[in-house]
Structure formats: C-alpha cells, structure tokens
Amino acid sequence: HVQLVESGGESVQAGGSLRLSCEISLYIYTSYCMAWFRQAPGKEREAVAAIDADAAPIYADAVKGRFTISKDSAKNALYLQMNNLKPEDTARYYCLADGPLGYGPTCLHWRSYNYRGQGTQVTVS
C-alpha cells in the first residue's frame, strides 16, 4: 500500500520561504510524472509544479521564478522549495506521484495520478 506523506507546511510572513517534502512509503517509478498541486478554500485545485519523464520541471505561471520542484529518486521523495511567498500562495499543498509517463503539460492533470497525499497547509500573511 503506497502512502505519500507531505510535511513542511506552516504559517509564514510574506516574503518568507518554506520547503515542502513528500515521502513515499514504497518504491514507485519516479521517472513517471510527479507533481505538487494546491487548493485554497473556495478556489479550484491547481497544479503548482511537476517533474516529467525527462526530469524537466514545469511550473504554473503564478510560481515561476519563486518555486523549485525537485526529486530524490534514491529516497523516493519529492520536494518543493518555495521562496518569496505571497498571501495568494496560501493553500493546502498536495504531493502526487505515479502519474503518466509523459512530458510537459501531460503531468498537470490531477486525475492522471495514481497516488496523492493528504496535504500540508501553507499560510502566508
């Protein structure tokens, strides 16, 4: 049974930084798409960042230049470094893994992933 456990979310002031981590309990093919999504109260869920089958990162326009997605295949883990945080980044952030074996925008569809975590809350004031 695969479990994804996110950590690192907390309350920070605007301009601050956080690093989210996602630990995956069992081995999965990290060469497949992996991603971070977020959802704020009253708003639609949105893709934040993903890594595709070429290990190329993809970012939402709202976070480009501020967020960095990375993975550690040896540790079966996914990370999201978030810098220069803004109040509009406030949301619950979800780690997704075992997505499609694809590239670019193929990795940005929530329903195409087999596993997702329970999320970690990020609040920026």
XYZ file of C-alpha atoms in Angstrom:
125
model
C 0.000 0.000 0.000
C 1.648 3.239 -1.157
C 1.435 6.228 1.136
C 2.536 9.788 0.418
C 3.214 11.961 3.438
C 3.736 15.680 2.992
C 5.462 17.884 5.544
C 6.916 21.355 5.839
C 3.785 23.455 5.659
C 3.369 26.186 8.246
C 2.428 29.827 8.711
C 4.937 32.359 7.413
C 5.070 36.030 6.585
C 5.030 37.298 3.038
C 8.491 37.175 1.521
C 9.454 34.131 3.530
C 10.441 30.661 2.377
C 9.314 27.118 3.014
C 10.431 23.721 1.800
C 7.780 21.078 1.401
C 8.744 17.422 1.442
C 6.864 14.360 0.296
C 7.962 10.942 1.478
C 6.697 7.927 -0.446
C 6.380 4.740 1.528
C 7.058 2.225 -1.209
C 9.117 2.250 -4.344
C 7.382 3.747 -7.344
C 8.650 4.713 -10.707
C 9.926 8.212 -10.057
C 10.672 8.528 -13.752
C 6.950 8.993 -14.225
C 5.335 12.388 -13.637
C 5.383 13.679 -10.080
C 3.723 16.899 -9.026
C 2.564 19.357 -6.431
C -0.969 20.729 -6.545
C -2.677 23.162 -4.205
C -6.170 24.162 -3.245
C -7.287 27.225 -1.325
C -10.714 27.495 0.336
C -13.341 28.451 -2.212
C -10.947 28.056 -5.114
C -10.331 25.366 -7.677
C -7.475 22.953 -7.273
C -4.495 23.937 -9.391
C -1.198 22.464 -10.473
C 1.778 24.208 -8.946
C 4.737 22.310 -10.341
C 5.601 18.950 -11.843
C 8.554 16.903 -12.992
C 8.090 14.989 -16.210
C 9.612 11.799 -17.590
C 12.697 13.716 -18.746
C 13.068 15.135 -15.219
C 12.178 18.529 -16.681
C 10.309 20.839 -14.323
C 7.043 22.504 -15.252
C 5.688 25.446 -13.283
C 2.453 27.334 -13.088
C 2.881 30.924 -14.204
C 1.981 32.141 -10.722
C 5.020 30.464 -9.148
C 7.671 30.663 -11.874
C 10.888 32.113 -10.564
C 9.837 31.565 -6.938
C 9.256 27.827 -6.562
C 11.572 24.942 -7.389
C 10.477 21.323 -7.646
C 12.976 18.524 -7.201
C 13.063 14.815 -6.507
C 15.397 12.352 -4.915
C 14.855 9.001 -6.578
C 17.124 7.204 -4.118
C 14.983 8.411 -1.229
C 11.722 8.120 -3.143
C 10.927 11.704 -2.243
C 9.640 14.881 -3.850
C 10.318 18.435 -2.711
C 9.043 21.936 -3.326
C 11.216 24.884 -2.368
C 9.061 27.982 -2.099
C 10.681 31.406 -1.917
C 9.278 34.924 -1.793
C 5.941 33.588 -0.627
C 2.849 35.697 -1.176
C -0.536 35.676 0.585
C -2.067 34.219 -2.580
C 0.122 31.127 -2.094
C -1.968 30.248 0.954
C -3.449 26.817 0.302
C -3.260 23.153 1.137
C -0.476 21.589 -0.903
C -0.707 18.033 -2.172
C 2.007 15.708 -3.404
C 1.129 13.423 -6.307
C 3.109 10.507 -7.669
C 2.922 7.707 -10.210
C 1.495 9.906 -12.877
C 1.653 9.381 -16.620
C 4.901 8.530 -18.384
C 4.765 11.795 -20.216
C 6.214 15.207 -20.781
C 5.342 18.806 -20.080
C 1.642 19.563 -19.680
C 0.845 15.839 -19.603
C 1.932 15.958 -15.967
C -0.528 18.661 -14.947
C -3.735 16.641 -14.656
C -4.806 15.676 -11.142
C -6.843 12.664 -12.241
C -3.954 11.091 -14.134
C -2.069 10.305 -10.930
C -2.443 7.074 -9.021
C -1.292 8.320 -5.637
C -1.702 11.515 -3.649
C -1.070 12.575 -0.096
C -3.330 14.195 2.474
C -1.725 17.570 2.037
C 0.121 20.104 4.160
C -1.181 23.578 4.943
C 0.744 26.671 3.909
C -0.471 30.010 5.231
C 1.162 33.265 4.161
C 0.210 36.515 5.850
